[in-house]
Every structure is written in structure tokens, then in C-alpha cells.
PDB file of C-alpha atoms in Angstrom:
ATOM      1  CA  UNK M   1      29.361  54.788  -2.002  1.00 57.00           C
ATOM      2  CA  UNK M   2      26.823  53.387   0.097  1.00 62.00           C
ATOM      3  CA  UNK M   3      27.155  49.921   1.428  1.00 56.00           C
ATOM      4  CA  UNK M   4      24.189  48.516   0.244  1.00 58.00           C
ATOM      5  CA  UNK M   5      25.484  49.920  -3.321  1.00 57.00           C
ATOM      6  CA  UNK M   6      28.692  47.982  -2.523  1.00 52.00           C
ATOM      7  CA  UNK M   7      26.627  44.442  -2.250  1.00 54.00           C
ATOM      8  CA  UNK M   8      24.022  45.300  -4.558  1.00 55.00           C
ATOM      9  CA  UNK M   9      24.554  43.223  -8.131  1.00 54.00           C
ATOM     10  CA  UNK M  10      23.064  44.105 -11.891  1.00 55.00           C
ATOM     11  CA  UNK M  11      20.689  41.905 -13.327  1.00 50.00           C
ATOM     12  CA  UNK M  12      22.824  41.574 -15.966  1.00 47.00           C
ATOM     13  CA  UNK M  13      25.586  40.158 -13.609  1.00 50.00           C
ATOM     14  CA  UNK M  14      22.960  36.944 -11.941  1.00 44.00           C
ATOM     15  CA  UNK M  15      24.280  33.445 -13.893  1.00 46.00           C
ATOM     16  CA  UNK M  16      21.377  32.283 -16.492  1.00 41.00           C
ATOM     17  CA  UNK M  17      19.401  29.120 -15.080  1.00 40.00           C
ATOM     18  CA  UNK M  18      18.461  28.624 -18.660  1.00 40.00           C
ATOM     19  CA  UNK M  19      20.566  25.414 -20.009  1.00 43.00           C
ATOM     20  CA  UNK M  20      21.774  25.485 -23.367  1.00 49.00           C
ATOM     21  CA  UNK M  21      21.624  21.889 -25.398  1.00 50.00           C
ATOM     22  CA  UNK M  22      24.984  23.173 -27.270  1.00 60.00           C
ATOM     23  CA  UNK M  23      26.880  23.292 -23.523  1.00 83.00           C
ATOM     24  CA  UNK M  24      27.320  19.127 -23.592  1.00 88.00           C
ATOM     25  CA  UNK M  25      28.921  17.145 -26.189  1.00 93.00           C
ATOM     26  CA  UNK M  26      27.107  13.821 -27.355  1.00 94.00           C
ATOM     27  CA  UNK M  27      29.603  11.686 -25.315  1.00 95.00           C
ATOM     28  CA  UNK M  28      28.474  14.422 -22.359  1.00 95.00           C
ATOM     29  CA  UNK M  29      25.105  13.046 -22.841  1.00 97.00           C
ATOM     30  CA  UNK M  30      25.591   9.690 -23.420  1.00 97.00           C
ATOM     31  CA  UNK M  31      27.671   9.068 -20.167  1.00 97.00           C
ATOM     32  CA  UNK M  32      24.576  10.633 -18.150  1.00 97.00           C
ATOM     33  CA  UNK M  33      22.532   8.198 -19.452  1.00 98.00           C
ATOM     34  CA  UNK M  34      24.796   5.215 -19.174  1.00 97.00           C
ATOM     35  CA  UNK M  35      24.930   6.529 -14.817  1.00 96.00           C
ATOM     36  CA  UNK M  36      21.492   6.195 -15.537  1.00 96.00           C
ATOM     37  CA  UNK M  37      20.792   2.949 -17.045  1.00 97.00           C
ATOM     38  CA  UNK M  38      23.635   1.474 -14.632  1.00 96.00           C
ATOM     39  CA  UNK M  39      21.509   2.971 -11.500  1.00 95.00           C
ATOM     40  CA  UNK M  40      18.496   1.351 -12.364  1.00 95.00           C
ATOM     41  CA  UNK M  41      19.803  -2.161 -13.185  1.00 95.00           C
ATOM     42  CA  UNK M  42      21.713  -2.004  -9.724  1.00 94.00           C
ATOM     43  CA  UNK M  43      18.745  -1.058  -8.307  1.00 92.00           C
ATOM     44  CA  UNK M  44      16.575  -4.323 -10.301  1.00 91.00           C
ATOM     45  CA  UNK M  45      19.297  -6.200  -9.160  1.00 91.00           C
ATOM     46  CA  UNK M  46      20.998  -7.060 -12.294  1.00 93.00           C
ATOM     47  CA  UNK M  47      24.332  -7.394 -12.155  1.00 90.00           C
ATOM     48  CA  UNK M  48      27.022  -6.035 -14.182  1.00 84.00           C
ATOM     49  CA  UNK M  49      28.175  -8.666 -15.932  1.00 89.00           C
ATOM     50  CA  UNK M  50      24.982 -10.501 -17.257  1.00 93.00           C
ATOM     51  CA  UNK M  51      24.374  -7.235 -19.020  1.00 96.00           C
ATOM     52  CA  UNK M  52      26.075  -4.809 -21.736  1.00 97.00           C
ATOM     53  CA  UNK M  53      24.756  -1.390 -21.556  1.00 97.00           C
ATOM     54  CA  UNK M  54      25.360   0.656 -24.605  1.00 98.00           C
ATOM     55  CA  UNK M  55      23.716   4.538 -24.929  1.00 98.00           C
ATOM     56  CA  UNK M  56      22.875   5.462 -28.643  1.00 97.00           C
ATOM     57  CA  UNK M  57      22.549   8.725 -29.814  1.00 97.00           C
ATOM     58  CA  UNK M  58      19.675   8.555 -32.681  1.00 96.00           C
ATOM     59  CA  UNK M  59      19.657  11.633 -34.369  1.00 95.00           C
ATOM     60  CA  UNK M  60      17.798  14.678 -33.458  1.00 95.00           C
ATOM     61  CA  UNK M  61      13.995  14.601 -32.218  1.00 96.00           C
ATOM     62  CA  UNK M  62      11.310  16.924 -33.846  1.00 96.00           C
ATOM     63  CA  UNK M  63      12.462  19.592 -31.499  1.00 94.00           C
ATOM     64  CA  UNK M  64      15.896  19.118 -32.663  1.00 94.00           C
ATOM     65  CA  UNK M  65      17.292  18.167 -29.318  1.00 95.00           C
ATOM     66  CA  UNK M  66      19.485  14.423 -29.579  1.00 96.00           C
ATOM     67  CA  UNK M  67      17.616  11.666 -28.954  1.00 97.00           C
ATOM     68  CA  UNK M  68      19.005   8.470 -27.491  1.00 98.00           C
ATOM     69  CA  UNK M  69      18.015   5.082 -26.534  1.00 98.00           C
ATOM     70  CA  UNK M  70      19.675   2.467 -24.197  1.00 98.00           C
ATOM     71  CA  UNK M  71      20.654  -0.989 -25.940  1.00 98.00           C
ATOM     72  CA  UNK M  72      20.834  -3.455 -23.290  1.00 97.00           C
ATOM     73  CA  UNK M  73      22.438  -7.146 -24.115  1.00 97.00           C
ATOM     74  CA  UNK M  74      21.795  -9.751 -22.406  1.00 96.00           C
ATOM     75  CA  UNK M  75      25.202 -11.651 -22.252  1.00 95.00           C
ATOM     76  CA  UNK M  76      24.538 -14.510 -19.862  1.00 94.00           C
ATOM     77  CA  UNK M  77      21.991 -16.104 -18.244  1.00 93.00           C
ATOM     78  CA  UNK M  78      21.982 -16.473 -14.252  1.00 92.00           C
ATOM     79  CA  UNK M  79      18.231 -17.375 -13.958  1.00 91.00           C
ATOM     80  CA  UNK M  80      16.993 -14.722 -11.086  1.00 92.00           C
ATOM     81  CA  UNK M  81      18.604 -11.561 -12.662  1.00 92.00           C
ATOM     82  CA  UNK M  82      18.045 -13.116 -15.978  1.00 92.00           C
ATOM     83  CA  UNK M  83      14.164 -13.471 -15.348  1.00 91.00           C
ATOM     84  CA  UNK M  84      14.088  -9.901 -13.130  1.00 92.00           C
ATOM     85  CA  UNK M  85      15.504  -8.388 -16.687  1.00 93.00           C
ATOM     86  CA  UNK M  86      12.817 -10.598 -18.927  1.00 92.00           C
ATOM     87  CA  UNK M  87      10.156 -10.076 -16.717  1.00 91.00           C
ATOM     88  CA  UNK M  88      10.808  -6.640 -15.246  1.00 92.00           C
ATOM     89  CA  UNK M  89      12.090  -4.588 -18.123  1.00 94.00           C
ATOM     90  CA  UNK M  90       8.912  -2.077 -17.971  1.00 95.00           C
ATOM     91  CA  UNK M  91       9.387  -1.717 -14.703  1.00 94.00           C
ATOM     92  CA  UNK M  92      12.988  -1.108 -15.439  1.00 95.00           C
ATOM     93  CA  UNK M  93      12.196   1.359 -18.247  1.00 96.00           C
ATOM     94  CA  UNK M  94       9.689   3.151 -15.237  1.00 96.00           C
ATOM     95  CA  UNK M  95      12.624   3.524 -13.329  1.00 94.00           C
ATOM     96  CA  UNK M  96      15.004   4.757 -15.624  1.00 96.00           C
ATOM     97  CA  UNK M  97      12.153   7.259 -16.733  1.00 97.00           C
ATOM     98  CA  UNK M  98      11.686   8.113 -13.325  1.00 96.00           C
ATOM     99  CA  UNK M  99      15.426   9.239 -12.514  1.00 95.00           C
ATOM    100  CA  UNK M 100      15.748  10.951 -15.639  1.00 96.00           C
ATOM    101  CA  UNK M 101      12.282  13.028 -14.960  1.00 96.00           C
ATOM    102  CA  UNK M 102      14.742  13.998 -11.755  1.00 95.00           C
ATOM    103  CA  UNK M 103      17.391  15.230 -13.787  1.00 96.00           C
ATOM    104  CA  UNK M 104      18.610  17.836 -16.417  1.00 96.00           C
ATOM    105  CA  UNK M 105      18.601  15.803 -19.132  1.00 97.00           C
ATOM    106  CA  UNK M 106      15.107  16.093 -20.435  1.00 96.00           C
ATOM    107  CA  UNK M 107      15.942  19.769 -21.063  1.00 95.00           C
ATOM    108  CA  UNK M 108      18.718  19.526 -23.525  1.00 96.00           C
ATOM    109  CA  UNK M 109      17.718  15.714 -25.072  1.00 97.00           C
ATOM    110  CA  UNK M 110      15.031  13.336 -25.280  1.00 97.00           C
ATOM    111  CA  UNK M 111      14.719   9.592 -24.299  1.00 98.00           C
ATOM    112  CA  UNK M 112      13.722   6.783 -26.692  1.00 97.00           C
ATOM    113  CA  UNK M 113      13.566   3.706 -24.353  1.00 97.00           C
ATOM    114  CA  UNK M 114      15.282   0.617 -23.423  1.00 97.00           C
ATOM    115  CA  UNK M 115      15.612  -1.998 -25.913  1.00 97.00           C
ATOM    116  CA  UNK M 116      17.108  -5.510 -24.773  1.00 97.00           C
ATOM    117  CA  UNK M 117      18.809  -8.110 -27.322  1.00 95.00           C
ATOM    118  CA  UNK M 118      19.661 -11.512 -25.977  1.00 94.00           C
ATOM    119  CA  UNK M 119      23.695 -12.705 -26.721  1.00 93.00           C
ATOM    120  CA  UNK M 120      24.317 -15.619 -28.804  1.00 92.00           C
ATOM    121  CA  UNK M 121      25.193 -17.844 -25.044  1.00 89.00           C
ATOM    122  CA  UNK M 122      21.553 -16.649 -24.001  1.00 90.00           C
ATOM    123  CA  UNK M 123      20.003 -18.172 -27.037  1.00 91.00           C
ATOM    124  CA  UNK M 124      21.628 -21.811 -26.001  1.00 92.00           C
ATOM    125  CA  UNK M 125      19.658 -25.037 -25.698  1.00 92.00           C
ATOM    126  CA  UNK M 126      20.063 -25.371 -21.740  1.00 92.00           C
ATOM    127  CA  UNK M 127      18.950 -21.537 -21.394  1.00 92.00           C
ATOM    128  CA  UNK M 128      15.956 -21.779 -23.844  1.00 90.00           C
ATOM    129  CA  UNK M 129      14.591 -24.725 -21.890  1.00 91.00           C
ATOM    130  CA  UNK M 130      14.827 -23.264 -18.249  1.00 92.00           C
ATOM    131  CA  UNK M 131      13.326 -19.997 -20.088  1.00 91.00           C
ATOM    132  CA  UNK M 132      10.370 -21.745 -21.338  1.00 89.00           C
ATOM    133  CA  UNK M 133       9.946 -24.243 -18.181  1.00 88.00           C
ATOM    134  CA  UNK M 134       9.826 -20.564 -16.455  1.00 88.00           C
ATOM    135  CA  UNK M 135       7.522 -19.507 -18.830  1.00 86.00           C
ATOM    136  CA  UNK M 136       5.329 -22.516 -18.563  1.00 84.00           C
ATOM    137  CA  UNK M 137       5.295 -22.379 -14.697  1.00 83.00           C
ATOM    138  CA  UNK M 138       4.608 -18.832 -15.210  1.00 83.00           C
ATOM    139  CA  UNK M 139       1.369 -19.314 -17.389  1.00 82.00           C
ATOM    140  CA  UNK M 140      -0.060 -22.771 -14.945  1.00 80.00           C
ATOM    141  CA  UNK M 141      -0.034 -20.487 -12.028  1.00 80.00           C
ATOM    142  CA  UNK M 142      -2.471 -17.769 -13.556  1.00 70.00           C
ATOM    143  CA  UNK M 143      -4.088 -19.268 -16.106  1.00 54.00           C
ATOM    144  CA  UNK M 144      -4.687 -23.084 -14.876  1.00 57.00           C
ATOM    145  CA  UNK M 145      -2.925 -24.594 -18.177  1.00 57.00           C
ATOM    146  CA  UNK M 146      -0.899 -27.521 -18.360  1.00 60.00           C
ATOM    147  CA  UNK M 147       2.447 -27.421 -18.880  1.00 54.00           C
ATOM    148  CA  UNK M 148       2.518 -29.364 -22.019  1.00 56.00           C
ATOM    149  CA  UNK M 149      -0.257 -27.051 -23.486  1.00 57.00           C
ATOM    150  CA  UNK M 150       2.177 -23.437 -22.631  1.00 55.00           C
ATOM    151  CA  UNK M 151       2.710 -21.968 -25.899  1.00 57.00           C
ATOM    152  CA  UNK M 152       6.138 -21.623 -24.319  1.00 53.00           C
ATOM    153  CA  UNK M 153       6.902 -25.684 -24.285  1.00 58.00           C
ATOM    154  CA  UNK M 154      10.299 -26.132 -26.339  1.00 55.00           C
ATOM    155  CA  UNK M 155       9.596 -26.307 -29.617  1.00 55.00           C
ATOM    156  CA  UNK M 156      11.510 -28.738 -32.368  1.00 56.00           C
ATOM    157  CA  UNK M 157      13.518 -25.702 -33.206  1.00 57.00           C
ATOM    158  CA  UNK M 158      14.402 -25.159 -29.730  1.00 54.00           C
ATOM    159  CA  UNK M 159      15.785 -28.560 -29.729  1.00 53.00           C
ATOM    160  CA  UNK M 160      18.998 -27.641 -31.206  1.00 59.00           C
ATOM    161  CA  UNK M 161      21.412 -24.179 -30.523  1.00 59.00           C
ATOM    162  CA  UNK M 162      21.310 -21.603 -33.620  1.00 59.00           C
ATOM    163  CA  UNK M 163      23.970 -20.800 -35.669  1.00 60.00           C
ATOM    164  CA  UNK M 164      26.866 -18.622 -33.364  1.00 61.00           C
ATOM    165  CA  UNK M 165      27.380 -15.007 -34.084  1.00 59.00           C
ATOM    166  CA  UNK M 166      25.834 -12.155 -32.141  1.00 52.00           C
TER     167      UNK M 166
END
């Protein structure tokens, strides 16, 4: 036997590159995202605990491969990573996009988007009123209004917190 016999492999023998969606379990998937989603918010500068992250699988997309989305809850309100989350979430959805285009992921599942739901202690008096001064401020800088004429001033219904419950 020759030595370059001894080294040579089979075709047959070379690992696949190809990934197979049945090689990862949901719960594989979902905890990819979730390293994901955590990344990004880190990176925003949103910290852990004004946030809930939760990864849902949604079925199967046309192709067949699972499709998930990222539920994020806003749980309290600390007004500069509260307004980067408001404010920023499509940049935070670019992000996320853009480190999953970097991954395997895309090959064996597909991506719905981010979608955030604001916590019963978000939706308090104190918060909705430094949410719509914010807003306010937000809209006299760029578009010359007056405070009082914002479509974000605090409206009668504002006045009072809604009903607990999440």
C-alpha cells in the first residue's frame, strides 16, 4: 500500500455540510434565539430586568421549517432603557436580524419578528405621564408643536391606572 493510499479518504467518508432541520429539537431552537434576543438587548443597552424575553415557536412556515417570534415584555420602566426599547425596537429587530443572518439558524427555521407588550406596572399613571411628556418633547423638537397640542398630552383616561392583570 502506497502512502498516499494510506491518507487518501472516500468521498463517501467527508462529514455532510448539509444541516438537517430534524437534527435540533424546538427547545434547541428556541434557546438560540433567546442567546440571540439577549445579545441584542445587551447590546441596546437594555437591561435584564426591565425586560422578559420569551421565544415562541409558531408553527411551521410555507417551507415547513418552525417559525418563531420573540415576545418581549416590558416589565418596568427605568426611563433611558425604557425609551431606547420604545424608540429603538426597529433598530433592535435590525440587529437581531443581523446576527441571525450570521448564523445557522436561517437554514433549519425562519424568523417572525420581535413583538413588545408593556406589563401591567408599565401601564401606571406616573409612567404614562413621563411617556407622553417624552413623547411631547419628542414631537416640539421636530415638528415645532406645542406641548399642549402633542397628540401624546395625557388624556382623561390616562388620568387614572387601568384595571391590574397582565
Amino acid at each position: 500500500m502506497s502512502l498516499r493510499n494510506l491518507f487518501q479518504r472516500e468521498g463517501s467518508d467527508s462529514p455532510s455540510t448539509y444541516l438537517e432541520t430534524g437534527m435540533h429539537t424546538v427547545e434547541d431552537l428556541r434557546h438560540e434565539y433567546l442567546e440571540l434576543v439577549d445579545d441584542s438587548l445587551d447590546r441596546g443597552g437594555i437591561p435584564v430586568g426591565c425586560v422578559e424575553v420569551e421565544i415562541r415557536h409558531l408553527g411551521a412556515d410555507k417551507n415547513g421549517k418552525p417559525l418563531f417570534s420573540a415576545m418581549l415584555r416590558m416589565t418596568a420602566w427605568e426611563r433611558r432603557s425604557g425609551t431606547r426599547l420604545l424608540l429603538g425596537l426597529p433598530l433592535l429587530e435590525r440587529g437581531v436580524r443581523k446576527l441571525l443572518a450570521g448564523s445557522w439558524l436561517p437554514d433549519v427555521s425562519s424568523f417572525a419578528g420581535l413583538w413588545l407588550h408593556p406589563a401591567t406596572p408599565v401601564l401606571s399613571r406616573d409612567v404614562a405621564r413621563e411617556v407622553s411628556v417624552l413623547l411631547a418633547q419628542i414631537e416640539q423638537q421636530f415638528e415645532g408643536a406645542k406641548p399642549a397640542e402633542s397628540m401624546w398630552s395625557m388624556p382623561p383616561e390616562l388620568q387614572s391606572d387601568p384595571p391590574t392583570g397582565s
